[in-house]
Coordinates of C-alpha atoms in Angstrom, one line a residue:
M1 CA -17.9 -3.8 -1.0
A2 CA -16.6 -3.3 -4.6
V3 CA -17.8 -6.0 -7.0
K4 CA -15.1 -7.7 -9.0
A5 CA -15.3 -9.2 -12.4
D6 CA -14.7 -12.9 -12.9
I7 CA -11.7 -12.2 -15.1
D8 CA -9.2 -9.7 -13.9
F9 CA -6.2 -10.6 -16.0
Q10 CA -7.5 -10.2 -19.5
K11 CA -4.4 -8.5 -20.9
D12 CA -2.2 -11.4 -20.0
L13 CA -4.7 -13.9 -21.5
F14 CA -5.0 -11.8 -24.7
D15 CA -1.2 -11.7 -25.0
A16 CA -1.3 -15.5 -24.8
A17 CA -3.9 -15.7 -27.5
T18 CA -1.8 -13.4 -29.7
R19 CA 1.0 -15.9 -29.5
M20 CA -1.2 -18.6 -31.0
R21 CA -3.0 -16.6 -33.7
G22 CA -2.7 -18.0 -37.2
S23 CA -1.4 -21.3 -36.1
I24 CA -4.1 -22.7 -33.8
T25 CA -7.9 -22.4 -34.2
P26 CA -9.3 -20.0 -31.6
S27 CA -11.5 -22.7 -30.2
D28 CA -8.4 -24.8 -29.5
Y29 CA -6.5 -22.0 -27.6
K30 CA -7.5 -23.3 -24.2
H31 CA -6.2 -26.8 -24.9
Y32 CA -2.7 -25.3 -25.1
V33 CA -3.0 -22.6 -22.4
L34 CA -4.5 -24.6 -19.5
P35 CA -1.9 -27.4 -19.4
L36 CA 0.8 -24.7 -19.4
I37 CA -0.8 -22.9 -16.4
F38 CA -1.1 -26.3 -14.7
L39 CA 2.6 -26.9 -15.2
R40 CA 3.3 -23.5 -13.8
Y41 CA 1.2 -24.1 -10.7
V42 CA 2.3 -27.6 -9.8
S43 CA 6.0 -26.7 -10.4
L44 CA 5.9 -23.7 -8.1
R45 CA 4.1 -25.6 -5.4
F46 CA 6.8 -28.3 -5.7
D47 CA 9.6 -25.6 -5.4
K48 CA 7.9 -24.1 -2.4
R49 CA 7.6 -27.5 -0.6
R50 CA 11.1 -28.5 -1.6
A51 CA 12.4 -25.2 0.0
Q52 CA 10.6 -26.2 3.2
V53 CA 12.1 -29.7 3.2
E54 CA 15.5 -28.2 2.7
E55 CA 15.0 -26.0 5.8
M56 CA 14.0 -29.1 7.7
V57 CA 17.1 -31.1 6.9
N58 CA 19.4 -28.1 7.5
E59 CA 17.9 -27.2 10.9
P60 CA 19.7 -29.0 13.7
D61 CA 16.7 -28.9 16.0
N62 CA 14.4 -30.5 13.4
I63 CA 13.7 -34.2 13.6
W64 CA 14.6 -34.5 9.9
Y65 CA 18.0 -33.0 10.4
S66 CA 21.0 -35.0 9.2
E67 CA 24.7 -34.4 8.6
D68 CA 24.9 -37.2 6.1
P69 CA 24.6 -35.7 2.6
E70 CA 23.1 -39.0 1.2
V71 CA 20.4 -39.1 3.9
R72 CA 19.6 -35.4 3.3
E73 CA 19.3 -36.0 -0.4
S74 CA 17.1 -39.0 0.2
I75 CA 14.7 -37.0 2.4
L76 CA 14.6 -34.2 -0.2
N77 CA 13.5 -36.6 -2.9
D78 CA 11.1 -38.6 -0.7
P79 CA 7.7 -38.5 -2.4
D80 CA 6.0 -38.8 1.0
Q81 CA 7.4 -35.4 1.9
Y82 CA 5.4 -33.9 -0.9
K83 CA 2.3 -36.0 -1.1
S84 CA 1.6 -35.5 2.6
E85 CA 1.1 -31.8 1.6
N86 CA -0.9 -32.5 -1.5
V87 CA 2.0 -31.5 -3.7
F88 CA 2.9 -33.5 -6.9
M89 CA 6.5 -34.7 -7.5
I90 CA 7.9 -32.8 -10.4
P91 CA 11.0 -34.2 -12.1
Q92 CA 13.8 -31.8 -12.8
E93 CA 13.1 -31.8 -16.6
A94 CA 9.5 -30.8 -16.0
R95 CA 10.0 -27.9 -13.6
W96 CA 9.0 -24.5 -14.7
S97 CA 12.5 -23.1 -14.2
Y98 CA 13.8 -25.7 -16.6
L99 CA 11.2 -24.9 -19.2
V100 CA 12.0 -21.2 -18.9
E101 CA 15.7 -22.0 -19.4
K102 CA 14.9 -24.1 -22.5
A103 CA 12.2 -21.9 -23.9
N104 CA 14.2 -20.8 -26.9
D105 CA 15.5 -24.3 -27.8
S106 CA 14.5 -25.5 -31.2
N107 CA 13.0 -28.6 -29.5
I108 CA 10.9 -26.8 -26.9
K109 CA 7.7 -28.4 -28.1
G110 CA 9.2 -31.8 -27.6
I111 CA 10.5 -30.7 -24.2
L112 CA 6.9 -29.6 -23.1
D113 CA 5.3 -32.9 -24.3
N114 CA 8.0 -34.8 -22.4
A115 CA 7.4 -32.7 -19.3
M116 CA 3.7 -33.8 -19.4
K117 CA 4.7 -37.4 -19.9
I118 CA 7.2 -37.7 -17.0
I119 CA 4.9 -35.8 -14.6
E120 CA 2.2 -38.4 -15.2
Q121 CA 4.8 -41.2 -14.8
E122 CA 5.9 -39.8 -11.5
N123 CA 2.3 -39.2 -10.3
P124 CA -0.1 -42.1 -11.4
E125 CA -3.2 -40.2 -10.2
L126 CA -2.6 -37.7 -13.1
E127 CA -2.6 -40.5 -15.8
G128 CA -4.6 -39.4 -18.9
I129 CA -5.0 -35.8 -17.7
L130 CA -2.0 -34.0 -19.3
P131 CA -2.0 -33.8 -23.1
R132 CA 1.0 -34.2 -25.3
I133 CA 0.0 -31.9 -28.2
F134 CA 2.7 -29.3 -28.7
Q135 CA 5.1 -31.4 -30.9
G136 CA 2.3 -32.2 -33.3
S137 CA 1.0 -28.6 -33.5
N138 CA 1.7 -25.9 -36.1
L139 CA 2.8 -23.5 -33.3
P140 CA 6.2 -21.9 -34.2
V141 CA 8.7 -22.6 -31.5
E142 CA 9.2 -18.8 -30.9
N143 CA 5.5 -18.5 -30.2
V144 CA 5.7 -21.4 -27.7
A145 CA 8.6 -19.5 -26.0
G146 CA 6.2 -16.5 -25.9
L147 CA 3.6 -18.5 -24.2
I148 CA 6.1 -19.6 -21.5
E149 CA 7.0 -15.9 -21.1
V150 CA 3.4 -14.9 -20.6
F151 CA 2.7 -17.6 -18.0
S152 CA 5.8 -16.7 -16.1
R153 CA 4.2 -13.4 -15.2
D154 CA 3.3 -12.8 -11.6
V155 CA -0.5 -13.0 -12.1
F156 CA -0.1 -16.7 -12.7
S157 CA 2.2 -17.3 -9.8
A158 CA 1.7 -19.4 -6.7
R159 CA 0.6 -16.4 -4.7
H160 CA -2.8 -16.7 -6.5
E161 CA -3.2 -20.4 -5.6
D162 CA -5.9 -19.6 -3.1
S163 CA -8.0 -17.5 -5.5
I164 CA -11.1 -19.1 -6.8
D165 CA -10.9 -21.3 -9.9
V166 CA -8.2 -19.5 -11.9
L167 CA -8.2 -22.2 -14.4
G168 CA -12.0 -22.1 -14.7
R169 CA -11.9 -18.3 -15.2
T170 CA -9.2 -18.7 -17.9
Y171 CA -11.4 -21.4 -19.6
E172 CA -14.3 -19.0 -19.5
Y173 CA -12.3 -16.2 -21.0
F174 CA -11.1 -18.3 -23.9
I175 CA -14.5 -19.7 -24.8
G176 CA -16.1 -16.3 -24.4
N177 CA -13.6 -14.3 -26.4
F178 CA -12.2 -16.7 -29.0
A179 CA -14.8 -19.4 -29.6
S180 CA -18.2 -17.8 -29.1
S181 CA -19.9 -20.4 -31.3
E182 CA -18.4 -23.1 -29.1
G183 CA -19.5 -21.2 -26.0
N184 CA -23.1 -21.6 -27.0
R185 CA -22.9 -25.2 -28.2
G186 CA -25.2 -27.6 -26.5
G187 CA -26.4 -25.0 -24.0
E188 CA -23.1 -25.3 -22.0
F189 CA -22.0 -22.2 -20.2
F190 CA -19.3 -21.8 -17.7
T191 CA -20.7 -20.9 -14.3
P192 CA -19.6 -17.4 -13.1
S193 CA -18.1 -17.4 -9.6
S194 CA -20.8 -15.2 -8.1
I195 CA -23.5 -17.8 -9.1
V196 CA -21.3 -20.6 -7.7
K197 CA -20.9 -18.7 -4.5
L198 CA -24.6 -18.1 -4.2
L199 CA -25.6 -21.7 -4.8
V200 CA -23.1 -22.9 -2.2
A201 CA -24.0 -20.3 0.3
M202 CA -27.6 -21.2 0.1
M203 CA -27.0 -24.9 0.3
E204 CA -24.4 -24.8 3.1
P205 CA -22.4 -27.9 2.4
I206 CA -20.7 -28.7 5.7
E207 CA -20.2 -32.5 5.6
G208 CA -21.3 -35.4 3.5
T209 CA -21.4 -36.1 -0.2
V210 CA -21.5 -33.5 -3.0
F211 CA -22.5 -34.6 -6.5
D212 CA -22.2 -32.5 -9.7
P213 CA -23.3 -34.5 -12.7
A214 CA -22.3 -31.6 -15.1
C215 CA -19.2 -30.7 -13.2
G216 CA -17.2 -28.9 -16.0
S217 CA -14.1 -27.3 -14.4
G218 CA -15.1 -28.5 -10.9
G219 CA -15.8 -25.0 -9.6
M220 CA -18.8 -26.2 -7.4
F221 CA -16.5 -28.6 -5.6
I222 CA -13.8 -26.0 -4.9
Q223 CA -16.3 -23.5 -3.6
S224 CA -18.1 -26.2 -1.5
E225 CA -14.8 -27.2 0.2
S226 CA -14.0 -23.5 0.8
Y227 CA -17.4 -23.0 2.4
S228 CA -17.2 -26.1 4.6
D229 CA -14.0 -25.1 6.4
R230 CA -13.9 -28.5 8.2
G231 CA -11.2 -30.0 6.0
N232 CA -12.0 -33.3 4.2
A233 CA -15.5 -33.4 5.7
L234 CA -16.9 -33.4 2.2
S235 CA -16.5 -36.1 -0.5
F236 CA -16.9 -35.1 -4.2
Y237 CA -18.3 -37.0 -7.2
G238 CA -18.7 -35.6 -10.7
Q239 CA -19.5 -36.5 -14.2
E240 CA -18.5 -34.6 -17.4
N241 CA -19.4 -35.4 -21.0
V242 CA -16.5 -33.6 -22.8
E243 CA -13.1 -35.2 -22.4
T244 CA -11.1 -32.0 -22.7
T245 CA -13.3 -30.4 -20.1
L246 CA -12.9 -33.5 -17.9
R247 CA -9.1 -32.9 -18.0
L248 CA -9.6 -29.3 -17.0
G249 CA -11.8 -30.3 -14.1
K250 CA -9.3 -32.9 -12.8
M251 CA -6.5 -30.4 -13.2
N252 CA -8.5 -27.7 -11.4
V253 CA -9.5 -29.8 -8.3
L254 CA -6.1 -31.3 -8.0
L255 CA -4.6 -27.8 -7.9
H256 CA -6.9 -27.0 -5.0
G257 CA -5.9 -30.2 -3.1
L258 CA -9.2 -31.9 -3.5
N259 CA -9.7 -35.6 -4.0
A260 CA -12.7 -35.6 -6.3
E261 CA -13.8 -38.6 -8.4
I262 CA -14.8 -37.3 -11.8
R263 CA -15.9 -39.8 -14.5
L264 CA -16.4 -39.3 -18.3
G265 CA -19.8 -39.8 -19.9
D266 CA -23.3 -38.4 -20.7
S267 CA -25.0 -38.1 -17.3
L268 CA -28.5 -38.5 -18.7
L269 CA -27.8 -41.4 -21.1
N270 CA -24.9 -43.1 -19.4
D271 CA -25.1 -42.4 -15.6
Q272 CA -21.8 -43.3 -14.1
Y273 CA -23.1 -43.4 -10.6
P274 CA -26.4 -45.3 -10.7
D275 CA -26.4 -46.1 -7.0
L276 CA -25.1 -42.8 -5.7
K277 CA -27.3 -40.8 -3.2
A278 CA -25.8 -37.4 -2.3
D279 CA -26.4 -35.0 0.5
Y280 CA -25.9 -32.1 -1.9
V281 CA -26.5 -32.1 -5.7
I282 CA -25.2 -28.9 -7.1
A283 CA -25.0 -28.2 -10.9
N284 CA -25.2 -25.9 -13.8
P285 CA -26.4 -28.4 -16.5
P286 CA -26.5 -27.5 -20.2
F287 CA -30.0 -26.2 -20.6
N288 CA -32.6 -26.0 -23.4
V289 CA -30.9 -28.9 -25.2
D290 CA -33.1 -30.6 -27.7
T291 CA -32.8 -34.0 -29.4
W292 CA -30.7 -35.2 -26.5
G293 CA -31.7 -38.9 -26.8
A294 CA -34.9 -39.2 -24.9
E295 CA -35.8 -42.2 -27.0
R296 CA -32.9 -44.1 -25.4
I297 CA -34.3 -43.7 -21.8
S298 CA -36.1 -46.8 -20.7
K299 CA -39.7 -46.3 -19.4
D300 CA -38.6 -48.3 -16.4
D301 CA -35.7 -45.9 -15.6
P302 CA -35.7 -45.5 -11.8
R303 CA -35.0 -41.8 -12.2
L304 CA -38.3 -41.0 -13.9
I305 CA -41.2 -39.5 -11.9
G306 CA -42.9 -38.3 -15.0
P307 CA -42.6 -38.1 -18.8
I308 CA -39.6 -36.8 -20.8
T309 CA -39.4 -35.0 -24.1
N310 CA -36.8 -34.8 -26.7
A311 CA -37.7 -31.2 -27.2
N312 CA -35.8 -30.1 -24.1
A313 CA -33.6 -32.0 -21.6
N314 CA -34.3 -29.5 -18.7
Y315 CA -36.8 -31.7 -16.9
M316 CA -34.8 -34.9 -17.4
W317 CA -32.0 -33.1 -15.6
M318 CA -34.3 -32.3 -12.8
Q319 CA -35.4 -35.9 -12.4
H320 CA -31.8 -37.0 -12.5
F321 CA -31.0 -34.6 -9.7
L322 CA -33.9 -35.7 -7.6
Y323 CA -33.1 -39.4 -8.0
H324 CA -29.5 -38.8 -6.8
L325 CA -30.6 -36.9 -3.7
K326 CA -30.4 -38.6 -0.3
E327 CA -33.2 -38.4 2.2
G328 CA -32.7 -35.1 4.0
G329 CA -30.6 -33.7 1.1
T330 CA -30.9 -30.6 -1.1
A331 CA -30.3 -30.0 -4.8
G332 CA -29.6 -26.6 -6.2
Y333 CA -29.0 -25.9 -9.8
V334 CA -29.0 -23.2 -12.6
M335 CA -31.9 -23.3 -15.1
A336 CA -33.1 -21.2 -18.0
N337 CA -36.1 -19.0 -17.0
G338 CA -38.4 -20.8 -19.4
A339 CA -38.3 -23.9 -17.2
M340 CA -40.4 -21.9 -14.6
T341 CA -43.3 -21.5 -16.9
T342 CA -43.1 -23.9 -19.8
N343 CA -46.4 -25.5 -20.9
T344 CA -44.7 -27.9 -23.2
T345 CA -46.2 -31.4 -22.9
G346 CA -43.9 -33.6 -20.8
E347 CA -42.2 -30.6 -19.1
K348 CA -45.2 -29.1 -17.4
E349 CA -46.3 -32.5 -16.1
V350 CA -43.0 -33.1 -14.4
R351 CA -43.1 -29.5 -12.9
Q352 CA -46.6 -30.2 -11.5
K353 CA -45.4 -33.5 -10.0
L354 CA -42.4 -31.8 -8.3
I355 CA -44.8 -29.2 -6.9
D356 CA -47.6 -31.5 -5.9
E357 CA -45.3 -34.0 -4.2
G358 CA -43.5 -31.2 -2.3
Y359 CA -40.0 -31.2 -3.7
I360 CA -39.7 -27.6 -4.9
D361 CA -38.3 -25.7 -2.0
C362 CA -37.2 -22.4 -3.4
I363 CA -36.9 -20.5 -6.7
V364 CA -34.5 -17.5 -7.2
Q365 CA -34.8 -15.4 -10.4
L366 CA -31.4 -14.0 -11.2
P367 CA -30.5 -10.7 -12.8
D368 CA -29.6 -10.8 -16.5
K369 CA -26.0 -10.5 -17.9
L370 CA -24.5 -12.7 -15.1
F371 CA -23.0 -15.1 -17.7
F372 CA -20.0 -14.1 -19.7
T373 CA -21.0 -16.2 -22.7
T374 CA -24.8 -16.0 -23.0
G375 CA -27.6 -13.5 -22.5
I376 CA -30.2 -16.2 -21.7
P377 CA -31.8 -15.1 -18.4
C378 CA -31.5 -17.8 -15.7
C379 CA -32.9 -18.8 -12.3
L380 CA -32.0 -21.2 -9.5
F381 CA -34.1 -24.2 -8.6
F382 CA -33.9 -25.8 -5.2
L383 CA -35.3 -29.3 -4.6
S384 CA -35.4 -30.7 -1.1
K385 CA -36.0 -34.0 0.7
N386 CA -35.9 -32.3 4.2
R387 CA -39.3 -30.5 4.1
D388 CA -41.1 -32.6 6.7
G389 CA -39.8 -30.9 9.8
S390 CA -37.0 -33.4 10.6
K391 CA -33.2 -33.1 10.8
G392 CA -33.4 -29.6 12.3
F393 CA -35.3 -28.0 9.4
R394 CA -38.7 -26.3 9.6
E395 CA -41.7 -28.2 8.2
R396 CA -42.6 -26.4 4.9
R397 CA -44.1 -29.2 2.7
N398 CA -46.9 -26.9 1.7
E399 CA -44.8 -23.9 0.9
I400 CA -42.3 -22.6 -1.7
L401 CA -40.0 -19.6 -1.1
F402 CA -39.8 -17.2 -4.1
I403 CA -37.0 -14.7 -4.4
D404 CA -36.8 -12.1 -7.1
A405 CA -33.2 -11.0 -7.4
R406 CA -33.4 -9.3 -10.8
K407 CA -32.7 -5.9 -9.4
M408 CA -29.4 -7.1 -7.9
G409 CA -26.0 -7.3 -9.5
S410 CA -23.6 -4.6 -10.8
M411 CA -21.9 -4.2 -14.1
V412 CA -18.2 -5.3 -13.8
S413 CA -17.4 -5.1 -17.5
R414 CA -19.1 -3.9 -20.6
R415 CA -21.0 -7.2 -20.9
Q416 CA -21.2 -8.8 -17.5
K417 CA -22.8 -8.3 -14.1
A418 CA -21.8 -9.9 -10.8
L419 CA -23.5 -10.3 -7.4
S420 CA -21.8 -8.6 -4.5
R421 CA -20.9 -10.4 -1.3
E422 CA -23.7 -8.5 0.5
E423 CA -26.3 -9.5 -2.1
I424 CA -25.2 -13.1 -1.9
E425 CA -25.5 -12.9 1.9
K426 CA -29.0 -11.4 1.7
I427 CA -30.4 -14.0 -0.6
S428 CA -28.8 -17.0 1.3
K429 CA -29.9 -15.6 4.7
T430 CA -33.5 -15.3 3.4
Y431 CA -33.4 -19.0 2.4
H432 CA -31.7 -20.1 5.6
E433 CA -34.3 -18.3 7.8
Y434 CA -37.1 -19.8 5.7
R435 CA -36.0 -23.4 6.1
N436 CA -34.3 -23.5 9.6
S437 CA -36.5 -24.7 12.5
N438 CA -35.7 -21.6 14.5
G439 CA -35.5 -19.1 11.6
Q440 CA -37.2 -15.7 11.4
I441 CA -39.2 -15.5 8.2
L442 CA -37.8 -12.7 6.1
E443 CA -40.4 -11.6 3.5
E444 CA -40.0 -8.4 1.6
E445 CA -42.3 -6.8 -0.9
G446 CA -40.8 -7.1 -4.4
F447 CA -38.0 -9.4 -3.2
A448 CA -39.1 -12.5 -1.2
K449 CA -42.4 -14.2 -0.5
I450 CA -43.5 -17.6 0.8
A451 CA -46.4 -19.0 -1.3
T452 CA -48.5 -22.1 -0.5
I453 CA -48.8 -24.9 -3.0
E454 CA -52.5 -24.0 -3.5
Q455 CA -51.5 -20.4 -4.5
V456 CA -49.0 -21.9 -7.0
K457 CA -51.7 -24.1 -8.4
E458 CA -54.0 -21.1 -8.8
K459 CA -51.2 -19.6 -11.0
D460 CA -51.3 -22.7 -13.2
Y461 CA -48.1 -24.0 -11.6
K462 CA -46.1 -21.1 -12.8
L463 CA -42.9 -20.6 -10.7
T464 CA -41.9 -17.1 -11.8
P465 CA -41.2 -15.2 -8.5
G466 CA -42.7 -12.0 -10.0
N467 CA -46.1 -13.8 -9.7
Y468 CA -45.8 -14.0 -5.9
V469 CA -43.5 -11.3 -4.4
G470 CA -45.7 -8.4 -5.2
T471 CA -43.6 -6.9 -7.9
A472 CA -41.9 -4.1 -8.6
Q473 CA -41.8 -3.8 -12.3
I474 CA -38.4 -4.2 -13.8
E475 CA -37.7 -2.3 -17.0
N476 CA -40.4 -3.3 -19.4
D477 CA -42.2 -6.2 -17.9
N478 CA -41.7 -9.5 -16.1
M479 CA -42.0 -11.7 -19.2
P480 CA -39.4 -14.4 -19.5
F481 CA -37.1 -14.4 -22.5
E482 CA -38.8 -17.5 -24.1
E483 CA -42.3 -16.0 -23.9
R484 CA -41.1 -12.6 -25.2
M485 CA -39.4 -14.3 -28.1
E486 CA -42.5 -16.3 -29.0
D487 CA -44.6 -13.1 -28.9
L488 CA -42.1 -11.3 -31.1
Q489 CA -42.1 -14.2 -33.6
N490 CA -45.9 -14.2 -33.7
T491 CA -46.0 -10.5 -34.3
L492 CA -43.4 -10.8 -37.1
R493 CA -45.5 -13.6 -38.8
E494 CA -48.6 -11.4 -38.6
Q495 CA -46.6 -8.5 -40.1
F496 CA -45.3 -10.7 -42.9
I497 CA -48.8 -11.8 -43.7
K498 CA -50.0 -8.2 -43.8
S499 CA -47.1 -7.3 -46.0
N500 CA -47.8 -10.1 -48.5
N501 CA -51.5 -9.1 -48.6
L502 CA -50.6 -5.5 -49.2
Q503 CA -48.2 -6.4 -52.1
E504 CA -50.9 -8.5 -53.7
K505 CA -53.4 -5.7 -53.4
I506 CA -51.0 -3.2 -54.9
L507 CA -50.3 -5.5 -57.8
K508 CA -54.0 -6.0 -58.5
D509 CA -54.6 -2.3 -58.4
L510 CA -51.8 -1.8 -60.9
E511 CA -53.2 -4.5 -63.1
G512 CA -56.6 -2.8 -62.9
L513 CA -55.1 0.5 -64.0
Y514 CA -53.4 -1.2 -67.0
E515 CA -56.7 -2.9 -68.1
T516 CA -58.7 0.4 -67.9
R517 CA -56.3 2.2 -70.3

């Protein structure tokens, strides 16, 4: 199967960016683009549903048929006819066809802001989501018309409403191409769809509660619902620390017909769900974040199983995930490779505790270049509270499954790799067979291996899969990026010292020559 890139409509998005160049800061492009795409989607879905209702009232055999024009008009404008199909009511002055008609009006910016306002008024669940920013912007009206033209193209049409996370992919494109510094800020990286698919396929969310405390655009929720295929058997809770991203997430899940509760706030310092216990915790938290506020965490915080450090929030995130996991549940999340081997005080202690107490279920080391906006190599951690042999799972308290997937993935653009469907199936099947009570253990030299806790302790609690799967060297070595960087820095320091010593020696030799003359 051919592997597809996450972004397959770059030209259209680049055209949109061109319309904003010179008037809007590149880092702000997405704040104008995403609401427009949202308007386009909700308007077309409304038009599609309205056409269906029109057929109903015009069909004599239909129970909604009426010869009375007033009754027919009443049915056509009945909000229940739309909400029952997860479609928002869109007033006439906010419909995309109206905006296209008015695109060249001198007041088009005011018309857009008004469209956002009246959609929220008509649909209270959207309150606070749609921004009114066009009137106050420096965007020339002709450029706003150009944006409307771009997003009227077919690639953004309703026929793509079932594709995965279009808004999320658009968001990734804009932070990756027009705000690279922002893309790296705070260790936050949009999660590529192949990683989201892999996480969900391994965790198998069928029914119960899904919690993502770093939910971003809500991609984990959308993919989980798609995987479940039981319709409303999952409930979704999320938290996001960036208000503009929170709006994106709410827009995205609503477009996919999901009823997710997403709250604003810093998950580590201001947990919005202190009593929530979830069947599935799934996340791509900002990793390697320092000075995150560890001093504000109480020593009596119920989430803590070990120490925390302000040098890196990675292991505070892990304790947060574990705390919110229900008995029998599973947590899967993305983490920087350094978390598998760090010896930093406070981090290693928590890793040891997670291993000693039997929570680490599986580690997957990913190929590089999967992320569009960062080259930091990543892995997946899986914590589990179903390792005692209950609830249909195999007892594996004394085991950890290691999967080395670094050889997988194919280049889908000049800078990015993606995992194919077959590769995702192979990794997830290996995990399922390992944990299911009737599973067939699938170990493979250089790819997958089950190690005992004692074997992990013998490796000084290091969780790098290459230590266990019997490796196959990849490129130069198996050294994680953080260790390699530290080695390079040490080598550079030594070379600077040698250089300084050599300069001093040369100067002394020259001074000696001068004195002997």
